Amino acid sequence: MPDLQKLYDAVLNGDQKTSVAITREALDAGTDPMVLITNYMVPAMDEVGRLFECEDYFVPELLLSARAMKGSLELIRPLLAARGDEPVGRVVIGTVKGDLHDIGKNLVGSMLEGGGFEVIDLGADVSAERFIEAVQTKNANIVCLSALLTVTMPSMRTTIEAMKAAGVRDKVKIMVGGAPVTSQFAEEIGADGYSDNASSAVALARRLRAEATA
Amino acid sequence: MNGKERILARLRGESTDSLPLMPITMMYAGDLIGQPYRAYATDYRVLAEGQLRTAERFDFDYVSAISDPAREASDLGAAVEWFDNQPPAIIESRALIADKATLDTLALPDPESPGRMQDRVQAVRLLAERAGTDKIVQGWVEGPCAMASDLRGLNTLMFDLSDDPAFVEALFDYAVRMEVNFAKAQVAMGATLIGVGDAAASLVGPRLYNQYVQPFEKRLISEIQALGVLVELHICGNTRRIVKGMGETGADIIDLDFLTPLSEARAAMTPHQVLLGNIDPVRALRDGTPESVEAALAECYAQAGPAYIVGAGCEIPRGTPQRM
């Protein structure tokens, strides 16, 4: 049995090679895959989020940690799916129509994945129709809309309006974020939550899930 | 004092009759003259008209050829998404240097050959002809980190900084050589100030910034200054942890986004370093009132001290009310 603290350290330090090796070793030794996620990977990504928020970690460090975590998750996911384990929640995420700037969306998606959510990443420049289709086909609980430009912020409103018209708005909680987005704007367009950074987006998603399942 | 005299006096540390005004306008200037942004970014005559009319309307002390980050990348053949009425964007999923080996095959683009770089050079020429006596004419180039991310993809570049720093340095070196050429062509047409935009630098944190990015910014700035013009360094985003390094690049003007308090920049730099910024473009300007703008400006001045030029954290957003 490998020293699982090394999995925590590898994710925290962005060492994908080690995180994958330890994960493989642990799974081969019969460790419950959910234990690896809950006891080591989620706490490591929580710490990454904390370091990011207090500006000890920056975008490169966060992306490296996310890459290490994803390497391990690739080994773990099929095992969880095979035994029917459900994630904390299913998130559909993308930058809204007209916006190709995706690094903020990628940071949030990675942190949510690190928080135990299944993340369905629709990429950049995503139409309202694609968000709606993903909600309908992926059994999502949360939709995250990202925009970096003031000129693409109106696409957030039109996406939410289109979701209402398609009858899927009330099936999900909607989170919005991006440099020019404000909590006031989020409220105006009828979103359920706003976060100004990737780390607090995880706390927001957890709260929205808790509210929905209460 | 005309605008040019006002800015130059500020940069020499002399007193001015009023605070110099250098807010960035792009989509705002296009809207002001009723032109879609695609026309503004592709036809230098439209850009110049927008800049001249905006500067006249609001009594700005400068005009600028800034428009979007995709000019150099377009000329190199990068995939770019065009929109009718917003800036073009580089398609990262089809990055030009997706394969690192491509870097060795890239020649430096010629800013005098037909293309988007030449269009900016022509914009500078027209602005200098029409306003060069009275106003500062600003040319624009991408900084090393921004240009590298335009060519390699921002997400990939963030990994490269750890996975292959030697490649990153080669890419930054290429960017600097390209941008010095681009600046040279704009200076030849009458630019009196070159803006260097390096937004991606705000993402990397102080360790990587100081080790890899700042030395190349410093080299770019010094080589442009050697052409006999002034340089402004503009980095969007939160630069609080790298602001000291920014101040050590040697740029004549340090232009800061609203996320970095001017008081922190001032504490990290000499009292003489000219700071530009950093009114919150959305909250204080677009969504603000004349009173809130005045209050924000007073706060900027209080924090920056006399070596200060008025601007917003980034471009004046489209839709900002015109009340005077």
mmCIF file with all atom_site columns, C-alpha atoms in Angstrom, chain B residues 25-134:
data_model
loop_
_atom_site.group_PDB
_atom_site.id
_atom_site.type_symbol
_atom_site.label_atom_id
_atom_site.label_alt_id
_atom_site.label_comp_id
_atom_site.label_asym_id
_atom_site.label_entity_id
_atom_site.label_seq_id
_atom_site.pdbx_PDB_ins_code
_atom_site.Cartn_x
_atom_site.Cartn_y
_atom_site.Cartn_z
_atom_site.occupancy
_atom_site.B_iso_or_equiv
_atom_site.pdbx_formal_charge
_atom_site.auth_seq_id
_atom_site.auth_comp_id
_atom_site.auth_asym_id
_atom_site.auth_atom_id
_atom_site.pdbx_PDB_model_num
ATOM 1   C CA . THR B 1 25  ? -11.008 53.982 -25.996 1.00 0.00 ? 25  THR B CA 1
ATOM 2   C CA . MET B 1 26  ? -11.633 51.316 -28.629 1.00 0.00 ? 26  MET B CA 1
ATOM 3   C CA . MET B 1 27  ? -15.226 50.090 -28.975 1.00 0.00 ? 27  MET B CA 1
ATOM 4   C CA . TYR B 1 28  ? -16.308 53.341 -27.365 1.00 0.00 ? 28  TYR B CA 1
ATOM 5   C CA . ALA B 1 29  ? -14.594 55.306 -30.148 1.00 0.00 ? 29  ALA B CA 1
ATOM 6   C CA . GLY B 1 30  ? -16.130 53.085 -32.825 1.00 0.00 ? 30  GLY B CA 1
ATOM 7   C CA . ASP B 1 31  ? -19.581 53.578 -31.339 1.00 0.00 ? 31  ASP B CA 1
ATOM 8   C CA . LEU B 1 32  ? -19.064 57.333 -31.113 1.00 0.00 ? 32  LEU B CA 1
ATOM 9   C CA . ILE B 1 33  ? -18.680 57.584 -34.875 1.00 0.00 ? 33  ILE B CA 1
ATOM 10  C CA . GLY B 1 34  ? -21.381 55.000 -35.570 1.00 0.00 ? 34  GLY B CA 1
ATOM 11  C CA . GLN B 1 35  ? -19.038 52.380 -37.010 1.00 0.00 ? 35  GLN B CA 1
ATOM 12  C CA . PRO B 1 36  ? -19.120 48.636 -36.263 1.00 0.00 ? 36  PRO B CA 1
ATOM 13  C CA . TYR B 1 37  ? -15.991 47.484 -34.466 1.00 0.00 ? 37  TYR B CA 1
ATOM 14  C CA . ARG B 1 38  ? -14.969 45.210 -37.322 1.00 0.00 ? 38  ARG B CA 1
ATOM 15  C CA . ALA B 1 39  ? -14.543 48.304 -39.493 1.00 0.00 ? 39  ALA B CA 1
ATOM 16  C CA . TYR B 1 40  ? -12.648 50.056 -36.690 1.00 0.00 ? 40  TYR B CA 1
ATOM 17  C CA . ALA B 1 41  ? -10.191 47.165 -36.356 1.00 0.00 ? 41  ALA B CA 1
ATOM 18  C CA . THR B 1 42  ? -9.660  46.583 -40.076 1.00 0.00 ? 42  THR B CA 1
ATOM 19  C CA . ASP B 1 43  ? -9.655  50.058 -41.643 1.00 0.00 ? 43  ASP B CA 1
ATOM 20  C CA . TYR B 1 44  ? -7.136  52.545 -40.285 1.00 0.00 ? 44  TYR B CA 1
ATOM 21  C CA . ARG B 1 45  ? -9.186  55.460 -41.593 1.00 0.00 ? 45  ARG B CA 1
ATOM 22  C CA . VAL B 1 46  ? -12.126 54.434 -39.417 1.00 0.00 ? 46  VAL B CA 1
ATOM 23  C CA . LEU B 1 47  ? -9.874  53.951 -36.382 1.00 0.00 ? 47  LEU B CA 1
ATOM 24  C CA . ALA B 1 48  ? -8.241  57.343 -36.885 1.00 0.00 ? 48  ALA B CA 1
ATOM 25  C CA . GLU B 1 49  ? -11.607 59.051 -37.301 1.00 0.00 ? 49  GLU B CA 1
ATOM 26  C CA . GLY B 1 50  ? -12.899 57.409 -34.128 1.00 0.00 ? 50  GLY B CA 1
ATOM 27  C CA . GLN B 1 51  ? -9.818  58.386 -32.152 1.00 0.00 ? 51  GLN B CA 1
ATOM 28  C CA . LEU B 1 52  ? -9.756  61.972 -33.400 1.00 0.00 ? 52  LEU B CA 1
ATOM 29  C CA . ARG B 1 53  ? -13.455 62.548 -32.776 1.00 0.00 ? 53  ARG B CA 1
ATOM 30  C CA . THR B 1 54  ? -13.322 60.936 -29.327 1.00 0.00 ? 54  THR B CA 1
ATOM 31  C CA . ALA B 1 55  ? -10.259 62.950 -28.326 1.00 0.00 ? 55  ALA B CA 1
ATOM 32  C CA . GLU B 1 56  ? -11.929 66.137 -29.533 1.00 0.00 ? 56  GLU B CA 1
ATOM 33  C CA . ARG B 1 57  ? -15.238 65.364 -27.821 1.00 0.00 ? 57  ARG B CA 1
ATOM 34  C CA . PHE B 1 58  ? -13.654 64.700 -24.421 1.00 0.00 ? 58  PHE B CA 1
ATOM 35  C CA . ASP B 1 59  ? -10.515 66.820 -24.731 1.00 0.00 ? 59  ASP B CA 1
ATOM 36  C CA . PHE B 1 60  ? -8.165  63.845 -24.403 1.00 0.00 ? 60  PHE B CA 1
ATOM 37  C CA . ASP B 1 61  ? -4.460  64.589 -24.609 1.00 0.00 ? 61  ASP B CA 1
ATOM 38  C CA . TYR B 1 62  ? -3.625  61.673 -26.876 1.00 0.00 ? 62  TYR B CA 1
ATOM 39  C CA . VAL B 1 63  ? -4.857  59.443 -29.655 1.00 0.00 ? 63  VAL B CA 1
ATOM 40  C CA . SER B 1 64  ? -3.990  55.755 -29.936 1.00 0.00 ? 64  SER B CA 1
ATOM 41  C CA . ALA B 1 65  ? -3.775  53.013 -32.566 1.00 0.00 ? 65  ALA B CA 1
ATOM 42  C CA . ILE B 1 66  ? -4.690  50.285 -30.051 1.00 0.00 ? 66  ILE B CA 1
ATOM 43  C CA . SER B 1 67  ? -7.507  47.999 -31.244 1.00 0.00 ? 67  SER B CA 1
ATOM 44  C CA . ASP B 1 68  ? -7.094  44.299 -30.420 1.00 0.00 ? 68  ASP B CA 1
ATOM 45  C CA . PRO B 1 69  ? -4.357  41.762 -29.662 1.00 0.00 ? 69  PRO B CA 1
ATOM 46  C CA . ALA B 1 70  ? -4.734  39.819 -32.907 1.00 0.00 ? 70  ALA B CA 1
ATOM 47  C CA . ARG B 1 71  ? -2.896  42.006 -35.431 1.00 0.00 ? 71  ARG B CA 1
ATOM 48  C CA . GLU B 1 72  ? 0.510   40.331 -35.242 1.00 0.00 ? 72  GLU B CA 1
ATOM 49  C CA . ALA B 1 73  ? -0.967  36.846 -34.855 1.00 0.00 ? 73  ALA B CA 1
ATOM 50  C CA . SER B 1 74  ? -3.247  37.434 -37.870 1.00 0.00 ? 74  SER B CA 1
ATOM 51  C CA . ASP B 1 75  ? -0.312  38.357 -40.073 1.00 0.00 ? 75  ASP B CA 1
ATOM 52  C CA . LEU B 1 76  ? 1.522   35.230 -38.962 1.00 0.00 ? 76  LEU B CA 1
ATOM 53  C CA . GLY B 1 77  ? -1.443  33.115 -40.039 1.00 0.00 ? 77  GLY B CA 1
ATOM 54  C CA . ALA B 1 78  ? -3.091  32.341 -36.677 1.00 0.00 ? 78  ALA B CA 1
ATOM 55  C CA . ALA B 1 79  ? -6.764  31.361 -36.710 1.00 0.00 ? 79  ALA B CA 1
ATOM 56  C CA . VAL B 1 80  ? -8.872  34.349 -35.709 1.00 0.00 ? 80  VAL B CA 1
ATOM 57  C CA . GLU B 1 81  ? -12.604 34.584 -35.054 1.00 0.00 ? 81  GLU B CA 1
ATOM 58  C CA . TRP B 1 82  ? -14.180 37.760 -36.384 1.00 0.00 ? 82  TRP B CA 1
ATOM 59  C CA . PHE B 1 83  ? -17.266 39.446 -35.024 1.00 0.00 ? 83  PHE B CA 1
ATOM 60  C CA . ASP B 1 84  ? -19.281 42.273 -36.560 1.00 0.00 ? 84  ASP B CA 1
ATOM 61  C CA . ASN B 1 85  ? -19.185 44.568 -33.582 1.00 0.00 ? 85  ASN B CA 1
ATOM 62  C CA . GLN B 1 86  ? -16.579 43.453 -31.068 1.00 0.00 ? 86  GLN B CA 1
ATOM 63  C CA . PRO B 1 87  ? -12.827 42.801 -31.211 1.00 0.00 ? 87  PRO B CA 1
ATOM 64  C CA . PRO B 1 88  ? -11.556 39.767 -33.109 1.00 0.00 ? 88  PRO B CA 1
ATOM 65  C CA . ALA B 1 89  ? -10.320 36.915 -30.928 1.00 0.00 ? 89  ALA B CA 1
ATOM 66  C CA . ILE B 1 90  ? -7.563  34.384 -31.495 1.00 0.00 ? 90  ILE B CA 1
ATOM 67  C CA . ILE B 1 91  ? -8.872  30.808 -31.551 1.00 0.00 ? 91  ILE B CA 1
ATOM 68  C CA . GLU B 1 92  ? -6.779  29.099 -28.911 1.00 0.00 ? 92  GLU B CA 1
ATOM 69  C CA . SER B 1 93  ? -7.891  25.583 -29.817 1.00 0.00 ? 93  SER B CA 1
ATOM 70  C CA . ARG B 1 94  ? -6.176  26.113 -33.181 1.00 0.00 ? 94  ARG B CA 1
ATOM 71  C CA . ALA B 1 95  ? -3.093  27.926 -31.848 1.00 0.00 ? 95  ALA B CA 1
ATOM 72  C CA . LEU B 1 96  ? -0.448  28.705 -34.447 1.00 0.00 ? 96  LEU B CA 1
ATOM 73  C CA . ILE B 1 97  ? 2.347   27.187 -32.345 1.00 0.00 ? 97  ILE B CA 1
ATOM 74  C CA . ALA B 1 98  ? 0.346   24.197 -31.074 1.00 0.00 ? 98  ALA B CA 1
ATOM 75  C CA . ASP B 1 99  ? 3.462   22.237 -32.028 1.00 0.00 ? 99  ASP B CA 1
ATOM 76  C CA . LYS B 1 100 ? 6.547   23.776 -30.430 1.00 0.00 ? 100 LYS B CA 1
ATOM 77  C CA . ALA B 1 101 ? 8.634   22.970 -33.506 1.00 0.00 ? 101 ALA B CA 1
ATOM 78  C CA . THR B 1 102 ? 6.621   25.553 -35.474 1.00 0.00 ? 102 THR B CA 1
ATOM 79  C CA . LEU B 1 103 ? 8.473   28.355 -33.665 1.00 0.00 ? 103 LEU B CA 1
ATOM 80  C CA . ASP B 1 104 ? 11.691  27.515 -35.522 1.00 0.00 ? 104 ASP B CA 1
ATOM 81  C CA . THR B 1 105 ? 9.908   27.832 -38.859 1.00 0.00 ? 105 THR B CA 1
ATOM 82  C CA . LEU B 1 106 ? 8.366   31.261 -38.228 1.00 0.00 ? 106 LEU B CA 1
ATOM 83  C CA . ALA B 1 107 ? 9.963   34.260 -39.900 1.00 0.00 ? 107 ALA B CA 1
ATOM 84  C CA . LEU B 1 108 ? 9.459   37.709 -38.414 1.00 0.00 ? 108 LEU B CA 1
ATOM 85  C CA . PRO B 1 109 ? 6.433   39.366 -40.047 1.00 0.00 ? 109 PRO B CA 1
ATOM 86  C CA . ASP B 1 110 ? 7.090   42.515 -42.040 1.00 0.00 ? 110 ASP B CA 1
ATOM 87  C CA . PRO B 1 111 ? 4.980   45.396 -40.678 1.00 0.00 ? 111 PRO B CA 1
ATOM 88  C CA . GLU B 1 112 ? 5.370   47.195 -44.008 1.00 0.00 ? 112 GLU B CA 1
ATOM 89  C CA . SER B 1 113 ? 3.760   44.376 -46.017 1.00 0.00 ? 113 SER B CA 1
ATOM 90  C CA . PRO B 1 114 ? -0.006  44.340 -46.560 1.00 0.00 ? 114 PRO B CA 1
ATOM 91  C CA . GLY B 1 115 ? -1.754  43.017 -43.493 1.00 0.00 ? 115 GLY B CA 1
ATOM 92  C CA . ARG B 1 116 ? -3.126  43.983 -40.126 1.00 0.00 ? 116 ARG B CA 1
ATOM 93  C CA . MET B 1 117 ? 0.201   45.247 -38.778 1.00 0.00 ? 117 MET B CA 1
ATOM 94  C CA . GLN B 1 118 ? 0.546   47.557 -41.754 1.00 0.00 ? 118 GLN B CA 1
ATOM 95  C CA . ASP B 1 119 ? -3.003  48.806 -41.126 1.00 0.00 ? 119 ASP B CA 1
ATOM 96  C CA . ARG B 1 120 ? -1.925  49.900 -37.626 1.00 0.00 ? 120 ARG B CA 1
ATOM 97  C CA . VAL B 1 121 ? 1.197   51.550 -39.026 1.00 0.00 ? 121 VAL B CA 1
ATOM 98  C CA . GLN B 1 122 ? -1.053  53.482 -41.406 1.00 0.00 ? 122 GLN B CA 1
ATOM 99  C CA . ALA B 1 123 ? -3.344  54.426 -38.515 1.00 0.00 ? 123 ALA B CA 1
ATOM 100 C CA . VAL B 1 124 ? -0.343  55.915 -36.720 1.00 0.00 ? 124 VAL B CA 1
ATOM 101 C CA . ARG B 1 125 ? 0.622   57.818 -39.885 1.00 0.00 ? 125 ARG B CA 1
ATOM 102 C CA . LEU B 1 126 ? -2.845  59.313 -40.261 1.00 0.00 ? 126 LEU B CA 1
ATOM 103 C CA . LEU B 1 127 ? -3.149  60.158 -36.561 1.00 0.00 ? 127 LEU B CA 1
ATOM 104 C CA . ALA B 1 128 ? 0.268   61.829 -36.625 1.00 0.00 ? 128 ALA B CA 1
ATOM 105 C CA . GLU B 1 129 ? -0.680  63.826 -39.721 1.00 0.00 ? 129 GLU B CA 1
ATOM 106 C CA . ARG B 1 130 ? -3.982  64.996 -38.263 1.00 0.00 ? 130 ARG B CA 1
ATOM 107 C CA . ALA B 1 131 ? -3.109  65.432 -34.577 1.00 0.00 ? 131 ALA B CA 1
ATOM 108 C CA . GLY B 1 132 ? 0.621   64.968 -34.084 1.00 0.00 ? 132 GLY B CA 1
ATOM 109 C CA . THR B 1 133 ? 1.294   68.623 -33.361 1.00 0.00 ? 133 THR B CA 1
ATOM 110 C CA . ASP B 1 134 ? -1.183  68.902 -30.517 1.00 0.00 ? 134 ASP B CA 1
#
